PDB file of C-alpha atoms in Angstrom:
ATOM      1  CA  UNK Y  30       0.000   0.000   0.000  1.00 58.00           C
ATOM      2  CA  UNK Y  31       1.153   3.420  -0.650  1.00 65.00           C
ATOM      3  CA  UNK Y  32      -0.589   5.218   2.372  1.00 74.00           C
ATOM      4  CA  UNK Y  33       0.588   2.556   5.185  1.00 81.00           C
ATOM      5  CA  UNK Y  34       3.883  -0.026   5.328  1.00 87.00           C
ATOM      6  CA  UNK Y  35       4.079  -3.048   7.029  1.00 86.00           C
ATOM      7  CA  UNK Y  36       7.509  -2.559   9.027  1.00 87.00           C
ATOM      8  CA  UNK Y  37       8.389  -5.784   9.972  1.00 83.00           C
ATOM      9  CA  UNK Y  38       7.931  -7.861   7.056  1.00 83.00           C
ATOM     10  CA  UNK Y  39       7.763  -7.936   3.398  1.00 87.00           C
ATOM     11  CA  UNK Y  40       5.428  -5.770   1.674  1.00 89.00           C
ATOM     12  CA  UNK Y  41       3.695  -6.207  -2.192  1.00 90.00           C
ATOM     13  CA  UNK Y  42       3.719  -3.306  -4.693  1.00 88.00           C
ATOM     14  CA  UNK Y  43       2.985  -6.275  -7.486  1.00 87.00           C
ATOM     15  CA  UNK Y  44       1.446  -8.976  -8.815  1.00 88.00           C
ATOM     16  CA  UNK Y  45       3.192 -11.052 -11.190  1.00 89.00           C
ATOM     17  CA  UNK Y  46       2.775 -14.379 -12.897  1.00 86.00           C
ATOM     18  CA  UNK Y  47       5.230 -17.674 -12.501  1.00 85.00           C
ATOM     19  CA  UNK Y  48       5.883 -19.514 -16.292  1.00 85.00           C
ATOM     20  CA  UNK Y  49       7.418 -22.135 -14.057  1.00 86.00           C
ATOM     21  CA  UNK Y  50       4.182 -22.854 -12.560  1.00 89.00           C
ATOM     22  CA  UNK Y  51       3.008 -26.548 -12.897  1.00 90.00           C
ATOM     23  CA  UNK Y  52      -0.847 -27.452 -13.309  1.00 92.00           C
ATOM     24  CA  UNK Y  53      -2.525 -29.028 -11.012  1.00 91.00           C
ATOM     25  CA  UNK Y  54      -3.978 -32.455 -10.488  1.00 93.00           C
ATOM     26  CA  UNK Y  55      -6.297 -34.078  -8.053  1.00 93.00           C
ATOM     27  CA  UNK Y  56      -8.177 -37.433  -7.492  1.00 95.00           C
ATOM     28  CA  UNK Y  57     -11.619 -37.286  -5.223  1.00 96.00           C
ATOM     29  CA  UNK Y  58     -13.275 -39.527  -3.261  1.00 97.00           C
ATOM     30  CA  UNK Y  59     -16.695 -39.871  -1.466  1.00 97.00           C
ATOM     31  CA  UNK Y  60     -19.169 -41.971   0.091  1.00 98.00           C
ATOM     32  CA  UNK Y  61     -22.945 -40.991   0.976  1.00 98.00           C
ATOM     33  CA  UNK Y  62     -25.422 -42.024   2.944  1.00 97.00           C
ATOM     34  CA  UNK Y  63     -29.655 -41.074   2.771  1.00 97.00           C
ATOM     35  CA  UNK Y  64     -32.626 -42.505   4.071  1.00 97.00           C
ATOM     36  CA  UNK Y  65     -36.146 -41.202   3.683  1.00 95.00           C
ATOM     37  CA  UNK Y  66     -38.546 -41.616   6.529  1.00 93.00           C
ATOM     38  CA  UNK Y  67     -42.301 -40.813   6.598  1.00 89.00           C
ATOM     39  CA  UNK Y  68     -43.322 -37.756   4.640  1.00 88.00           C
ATOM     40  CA  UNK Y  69     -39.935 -35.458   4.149  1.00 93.00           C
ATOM     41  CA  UNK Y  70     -38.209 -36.375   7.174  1.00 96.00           C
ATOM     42  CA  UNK Y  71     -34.781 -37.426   6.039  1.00 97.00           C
ATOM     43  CA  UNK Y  72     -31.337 -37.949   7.054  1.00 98.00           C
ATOM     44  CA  UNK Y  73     -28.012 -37.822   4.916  1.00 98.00           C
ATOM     45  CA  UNK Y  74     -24.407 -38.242   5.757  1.00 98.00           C
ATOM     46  CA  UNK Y  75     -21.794 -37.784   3.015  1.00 98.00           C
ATOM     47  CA  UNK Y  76     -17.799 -37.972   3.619  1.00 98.00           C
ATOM     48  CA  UNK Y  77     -15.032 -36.642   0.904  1.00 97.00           C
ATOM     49  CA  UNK Y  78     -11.165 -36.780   0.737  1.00 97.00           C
ATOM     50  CA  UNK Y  79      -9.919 -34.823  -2.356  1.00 96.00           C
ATOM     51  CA  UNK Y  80      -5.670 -35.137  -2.825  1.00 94.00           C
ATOM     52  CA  UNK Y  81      -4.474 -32.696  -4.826  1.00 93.00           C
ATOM     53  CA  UNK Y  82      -0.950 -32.510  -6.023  1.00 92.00           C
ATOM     54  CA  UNK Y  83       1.005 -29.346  -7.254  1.00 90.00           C
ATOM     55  CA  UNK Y  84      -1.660 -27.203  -6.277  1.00 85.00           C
ATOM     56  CA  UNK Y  85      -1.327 -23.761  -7.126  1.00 88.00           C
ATOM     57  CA  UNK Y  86      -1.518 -21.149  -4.420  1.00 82.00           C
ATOM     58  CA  UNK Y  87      -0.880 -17.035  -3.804  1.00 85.00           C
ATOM     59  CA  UNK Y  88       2.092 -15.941  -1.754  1.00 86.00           C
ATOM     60  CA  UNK Y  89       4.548 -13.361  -1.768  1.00 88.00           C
ATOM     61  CA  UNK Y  90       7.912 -13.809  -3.418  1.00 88.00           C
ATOM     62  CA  UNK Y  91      10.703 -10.918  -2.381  1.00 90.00           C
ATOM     63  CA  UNK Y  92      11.201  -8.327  -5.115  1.00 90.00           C
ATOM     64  CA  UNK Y  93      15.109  -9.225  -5.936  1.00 89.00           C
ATOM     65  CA  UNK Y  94      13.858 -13.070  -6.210  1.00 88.00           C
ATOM     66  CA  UNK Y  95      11.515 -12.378  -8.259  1.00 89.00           C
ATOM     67  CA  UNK Y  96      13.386 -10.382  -9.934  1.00 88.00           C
ATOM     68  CA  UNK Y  97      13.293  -6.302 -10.345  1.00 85.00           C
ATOM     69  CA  UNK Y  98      13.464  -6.205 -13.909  1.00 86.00           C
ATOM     70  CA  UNK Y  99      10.410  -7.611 -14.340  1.00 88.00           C
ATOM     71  CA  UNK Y 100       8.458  -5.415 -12.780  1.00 87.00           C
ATOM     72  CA  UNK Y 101       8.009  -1.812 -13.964  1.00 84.00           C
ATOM     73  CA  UNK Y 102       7.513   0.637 -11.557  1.00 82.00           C
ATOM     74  CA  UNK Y 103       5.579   4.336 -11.974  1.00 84.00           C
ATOM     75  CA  UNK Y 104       7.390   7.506 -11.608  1.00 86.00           C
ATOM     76  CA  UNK Y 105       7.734   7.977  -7.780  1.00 87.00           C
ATOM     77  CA  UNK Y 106       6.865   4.846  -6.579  1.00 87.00           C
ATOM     78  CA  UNK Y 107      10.200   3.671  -4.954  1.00 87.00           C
ATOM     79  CA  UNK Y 108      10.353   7.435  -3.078  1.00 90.00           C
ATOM     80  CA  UNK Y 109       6.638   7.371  -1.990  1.00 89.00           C
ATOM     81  CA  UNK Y 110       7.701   3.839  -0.257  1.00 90.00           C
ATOM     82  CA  UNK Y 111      11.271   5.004   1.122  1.00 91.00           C
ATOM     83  CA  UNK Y 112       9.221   8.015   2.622  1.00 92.00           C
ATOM     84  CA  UNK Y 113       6.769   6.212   4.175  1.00 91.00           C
ATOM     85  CA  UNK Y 114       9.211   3.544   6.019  1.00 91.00           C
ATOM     86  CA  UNK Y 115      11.197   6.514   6.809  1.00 92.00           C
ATOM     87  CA  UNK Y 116       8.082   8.277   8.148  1.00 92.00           C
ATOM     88  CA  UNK Y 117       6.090   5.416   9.527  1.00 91.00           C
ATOM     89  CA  UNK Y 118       8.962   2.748  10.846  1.00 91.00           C
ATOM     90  CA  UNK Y 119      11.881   5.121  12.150  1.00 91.00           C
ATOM     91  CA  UNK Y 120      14.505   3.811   8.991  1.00 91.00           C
ATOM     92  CA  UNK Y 121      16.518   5.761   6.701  1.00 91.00           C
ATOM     93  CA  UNK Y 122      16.103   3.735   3.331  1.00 90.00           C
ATOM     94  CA  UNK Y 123      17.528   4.673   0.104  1.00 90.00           C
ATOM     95  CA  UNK Y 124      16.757   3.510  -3.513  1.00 88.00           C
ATOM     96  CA  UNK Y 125      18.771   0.093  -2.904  1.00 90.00           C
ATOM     97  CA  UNK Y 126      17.729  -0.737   0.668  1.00 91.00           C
ATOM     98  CA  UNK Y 127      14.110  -0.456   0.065  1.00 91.00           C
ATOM     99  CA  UNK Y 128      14.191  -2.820  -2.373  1.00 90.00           C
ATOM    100  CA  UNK Y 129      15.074  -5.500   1.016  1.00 90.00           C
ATOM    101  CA  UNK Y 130      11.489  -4.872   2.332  1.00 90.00           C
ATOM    102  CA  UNK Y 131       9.131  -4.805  -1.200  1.00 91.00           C
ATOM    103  CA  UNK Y 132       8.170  -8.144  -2.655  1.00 91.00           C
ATOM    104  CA  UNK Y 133       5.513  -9.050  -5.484  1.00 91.00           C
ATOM    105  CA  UNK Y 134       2.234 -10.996  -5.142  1.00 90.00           C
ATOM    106  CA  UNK Y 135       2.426 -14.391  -7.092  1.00 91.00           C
ATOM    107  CA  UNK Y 136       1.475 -17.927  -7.238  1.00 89.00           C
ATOM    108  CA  UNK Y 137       2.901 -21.027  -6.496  1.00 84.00           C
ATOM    109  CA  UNK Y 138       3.049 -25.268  -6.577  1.00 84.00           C
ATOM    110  CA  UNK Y 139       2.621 -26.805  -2.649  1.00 77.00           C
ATOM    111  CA  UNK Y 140       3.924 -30.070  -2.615  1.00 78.00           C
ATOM    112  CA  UNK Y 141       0.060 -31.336  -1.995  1.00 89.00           C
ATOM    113  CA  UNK Y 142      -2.868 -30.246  -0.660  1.00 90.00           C
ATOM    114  CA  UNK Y 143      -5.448 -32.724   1.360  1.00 93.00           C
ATOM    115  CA  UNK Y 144      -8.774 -31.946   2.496  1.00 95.00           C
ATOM    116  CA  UNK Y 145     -11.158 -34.054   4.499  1.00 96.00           C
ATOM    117  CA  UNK Y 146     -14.716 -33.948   5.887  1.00 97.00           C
ATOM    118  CA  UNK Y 147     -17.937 -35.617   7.143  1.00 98.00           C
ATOM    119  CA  UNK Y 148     -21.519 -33.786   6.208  1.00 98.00           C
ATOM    120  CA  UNK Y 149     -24.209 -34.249   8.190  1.00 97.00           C
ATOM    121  CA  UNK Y 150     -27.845 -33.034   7.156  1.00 98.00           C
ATOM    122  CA  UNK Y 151     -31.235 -33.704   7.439  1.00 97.00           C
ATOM    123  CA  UNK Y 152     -34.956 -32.560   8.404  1.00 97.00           C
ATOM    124  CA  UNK Y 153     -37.666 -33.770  10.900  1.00 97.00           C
ATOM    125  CA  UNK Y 154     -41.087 -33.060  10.463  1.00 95.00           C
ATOM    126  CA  UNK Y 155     -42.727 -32.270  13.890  1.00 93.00           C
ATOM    127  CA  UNK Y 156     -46.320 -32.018  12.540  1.00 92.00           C
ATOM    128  CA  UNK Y 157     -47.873 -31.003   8.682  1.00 90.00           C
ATOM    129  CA  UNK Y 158     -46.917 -27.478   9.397  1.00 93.00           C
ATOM    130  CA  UNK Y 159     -43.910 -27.701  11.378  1.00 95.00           C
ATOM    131  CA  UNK Y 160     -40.542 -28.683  10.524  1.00 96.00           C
ATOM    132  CA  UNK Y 161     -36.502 -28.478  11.426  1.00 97.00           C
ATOM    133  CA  UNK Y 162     -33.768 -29.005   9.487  1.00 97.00           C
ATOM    134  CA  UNK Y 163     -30.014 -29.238  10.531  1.00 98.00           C
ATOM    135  CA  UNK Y 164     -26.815 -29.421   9.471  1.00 98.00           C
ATOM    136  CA  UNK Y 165     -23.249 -30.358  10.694  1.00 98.00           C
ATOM    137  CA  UNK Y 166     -20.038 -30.081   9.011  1.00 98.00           C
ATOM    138  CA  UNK Y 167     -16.396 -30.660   9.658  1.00 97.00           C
ATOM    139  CA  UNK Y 168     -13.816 -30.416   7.680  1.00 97.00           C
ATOM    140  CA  UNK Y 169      -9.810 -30.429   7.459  1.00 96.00           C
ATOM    141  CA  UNK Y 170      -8.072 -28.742   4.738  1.00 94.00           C
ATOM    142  CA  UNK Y 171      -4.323 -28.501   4.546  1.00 92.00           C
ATOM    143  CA  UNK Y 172      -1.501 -27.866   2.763  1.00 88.00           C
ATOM    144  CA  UNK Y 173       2.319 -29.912   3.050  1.00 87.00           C
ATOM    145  CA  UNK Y 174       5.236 -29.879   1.933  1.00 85.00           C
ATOM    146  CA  UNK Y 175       5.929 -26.461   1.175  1.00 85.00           C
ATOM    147  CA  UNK Y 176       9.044 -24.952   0.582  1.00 80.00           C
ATOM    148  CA  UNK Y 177      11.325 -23.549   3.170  1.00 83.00           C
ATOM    149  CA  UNK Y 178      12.089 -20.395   1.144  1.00 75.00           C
ATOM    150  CA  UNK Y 179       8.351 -19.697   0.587  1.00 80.00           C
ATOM    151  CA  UNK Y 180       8.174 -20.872   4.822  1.00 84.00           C
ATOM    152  CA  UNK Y 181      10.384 -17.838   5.040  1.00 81.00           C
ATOM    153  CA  UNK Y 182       9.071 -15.145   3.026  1.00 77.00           C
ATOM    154  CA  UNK Y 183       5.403 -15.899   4.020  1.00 80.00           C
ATOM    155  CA  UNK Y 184       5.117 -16.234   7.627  1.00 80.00           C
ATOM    156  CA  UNK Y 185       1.403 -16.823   8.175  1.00 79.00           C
ATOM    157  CA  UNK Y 186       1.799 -20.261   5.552  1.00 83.00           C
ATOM    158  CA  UNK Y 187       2.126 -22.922   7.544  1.00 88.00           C
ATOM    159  CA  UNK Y 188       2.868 -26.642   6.463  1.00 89.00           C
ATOM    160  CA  UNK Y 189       0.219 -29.024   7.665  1.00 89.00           C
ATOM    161  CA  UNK Y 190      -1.971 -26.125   9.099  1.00 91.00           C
ATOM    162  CA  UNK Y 191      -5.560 -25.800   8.875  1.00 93.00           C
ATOM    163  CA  UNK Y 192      -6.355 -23.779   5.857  1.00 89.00           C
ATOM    164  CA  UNK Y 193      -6.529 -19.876   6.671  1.00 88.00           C
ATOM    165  CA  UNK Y 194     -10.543 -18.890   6.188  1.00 92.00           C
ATOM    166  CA  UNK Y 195     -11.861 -22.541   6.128  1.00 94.00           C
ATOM    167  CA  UNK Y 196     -13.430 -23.240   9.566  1.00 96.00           C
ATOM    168  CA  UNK Y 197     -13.119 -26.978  10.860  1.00 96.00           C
ATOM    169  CA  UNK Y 198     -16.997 -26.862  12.737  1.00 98.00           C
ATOM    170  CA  UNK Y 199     -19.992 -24.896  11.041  1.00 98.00           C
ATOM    171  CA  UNK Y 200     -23.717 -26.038  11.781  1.00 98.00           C
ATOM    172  CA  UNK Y 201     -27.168 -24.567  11.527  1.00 98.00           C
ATOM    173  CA  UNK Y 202     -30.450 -25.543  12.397  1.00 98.00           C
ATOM    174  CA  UNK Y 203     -33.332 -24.189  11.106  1.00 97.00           C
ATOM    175  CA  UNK Y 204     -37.217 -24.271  12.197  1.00 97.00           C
ATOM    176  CA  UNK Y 205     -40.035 -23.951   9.817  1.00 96.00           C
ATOM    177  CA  UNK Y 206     -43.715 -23.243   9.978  1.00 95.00           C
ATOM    178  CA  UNK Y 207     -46.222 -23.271   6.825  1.00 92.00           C
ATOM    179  CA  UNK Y 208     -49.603 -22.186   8.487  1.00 90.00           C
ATOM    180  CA  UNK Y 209     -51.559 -21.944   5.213  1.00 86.00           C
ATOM    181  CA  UNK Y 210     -49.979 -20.047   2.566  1.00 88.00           C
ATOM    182  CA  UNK Y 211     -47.972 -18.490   4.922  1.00 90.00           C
ATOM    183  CA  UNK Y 212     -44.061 -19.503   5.044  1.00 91.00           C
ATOM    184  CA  UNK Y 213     -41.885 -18.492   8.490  1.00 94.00           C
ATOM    185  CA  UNK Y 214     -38.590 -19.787   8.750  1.00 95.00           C
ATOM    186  CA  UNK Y 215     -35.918 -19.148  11.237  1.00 97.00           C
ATOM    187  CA  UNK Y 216     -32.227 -20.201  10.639  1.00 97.00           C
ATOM    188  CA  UNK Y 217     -29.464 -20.307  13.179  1.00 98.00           C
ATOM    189  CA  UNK Y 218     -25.746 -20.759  12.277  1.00 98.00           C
ATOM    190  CA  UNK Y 219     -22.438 -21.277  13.788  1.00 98.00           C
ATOM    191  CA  UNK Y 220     -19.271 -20.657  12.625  1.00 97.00           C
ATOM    192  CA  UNK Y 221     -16.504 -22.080  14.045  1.00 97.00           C
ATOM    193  CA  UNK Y 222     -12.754 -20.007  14.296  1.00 95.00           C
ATOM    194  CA  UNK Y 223     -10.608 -19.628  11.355  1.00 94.00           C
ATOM    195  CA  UNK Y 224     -13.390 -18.169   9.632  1.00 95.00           C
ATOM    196  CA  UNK Y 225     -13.132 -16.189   6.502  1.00 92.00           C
ATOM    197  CA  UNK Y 226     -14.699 -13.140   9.053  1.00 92.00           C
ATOM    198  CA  UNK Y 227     -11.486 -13.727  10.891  1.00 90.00           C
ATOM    199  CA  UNK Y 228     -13.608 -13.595  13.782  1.00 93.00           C
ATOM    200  CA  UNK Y 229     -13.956 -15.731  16.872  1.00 95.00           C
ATOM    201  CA  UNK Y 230     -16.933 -18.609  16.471  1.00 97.00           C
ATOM    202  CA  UNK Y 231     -20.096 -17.406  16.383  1.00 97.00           C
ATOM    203  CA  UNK Y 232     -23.445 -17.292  15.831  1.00 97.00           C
ATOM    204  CA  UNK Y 233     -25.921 -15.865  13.606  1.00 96.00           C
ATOM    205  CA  UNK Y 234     -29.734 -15.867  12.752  1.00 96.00           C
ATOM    206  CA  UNK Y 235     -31.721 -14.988   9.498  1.00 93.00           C
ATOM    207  CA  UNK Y 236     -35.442 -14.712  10.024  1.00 86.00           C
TER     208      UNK Y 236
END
């Protein structure tokens, strides 16, 4: 950003392609369960495992890696960032040390990436106007055998780690009445940590 610098890490003024990239490949797997009870009340339970190799994912790569001649940069743009590490983190950069703290937005090739998970759904009928429905899922997603040098340069990547945004428990439940033509429903979530919010777990309602 050109208003506010990170000061103790690496920060992108680019995005940039790899030609080295390789594409990816996966094989996927799952089993499913449903039985039908009286009227609509039903239950279904459905686990996955999808393996993908060389999957491609974003990450910063340090500007003199990636290399500075192929990125072209506006009139100014190196000064606007030496004066606002100067400004903002206490340094006194020049046109070469600057270049130490700038790196470029790209993609890359994990080693593999495994994700995992049980789904749990269904819906009860209480009466001919009354229902609930509910879910429950878990899941694991991860990421291994990264790199040490993209370990490095990306702190928040971490190998075997659950995926950043990708909650391992959601669940809602929902209640239904159908008085008539009328239709009320009320839905209740959760939404476990690691969410794409980055907020603790929590709940939520929709009526």
């Amino acid at each position: 950003s050109l208003t506010s610098v990170n000061c103790t890490g690496y920060n992108d003024i680019a995005s940039g392609g790899d030609p080295t990239l390789l594409p990816e490949s996966a094989n996927d797997y799952e089993a499913g369960y449903g039985h039908r009870f009286s009227g609509d009340t039903n239950v279904q339970v459905n686990a996955y495992l999808t393996h993908v190799t060389d999957q491609i994912f974003a990450a910063s790569e340090p500007l003199l890696q990636y290399g500075l001649g192929n990125i072209a940069f506006a009139p100014g743009t190196l000064q606007t960032y030496i004066n606002r590490f100067n400004s903002q983190c206490g340094l006194n950069l020049t046109q070469q040390t600057v270049l130490n703290l700038l790196s470029v937005g790209t993609s890359f090739n994990a080693a593999s990436a495994l994700a995992r998970g049980v789904e749990f759904s269904g819906r009860t009928r209480i009466n001919r106007n009354a229902y609930v429905d509910y879910a429950y899922d878990i899941e694991s997603s991860q990421k291994v055998g990264i790199s040490n040098n993209i370990l490095i340069n990306n702190p928040t990547v971490i190998n075997g780690a659950q995926l950043s945004g990708i909650p391992i428990h959601q669940a809602s439940l929902s209640i239904g009445i159908t008085p008539g033509p009328w239709d009320f429903r009320l839905d209740n979530y959760f939404v476990d940590n690691n969410n794409s919010l980055k907020r603790p777990a929590y709940f939520h309602s929709n009526l």
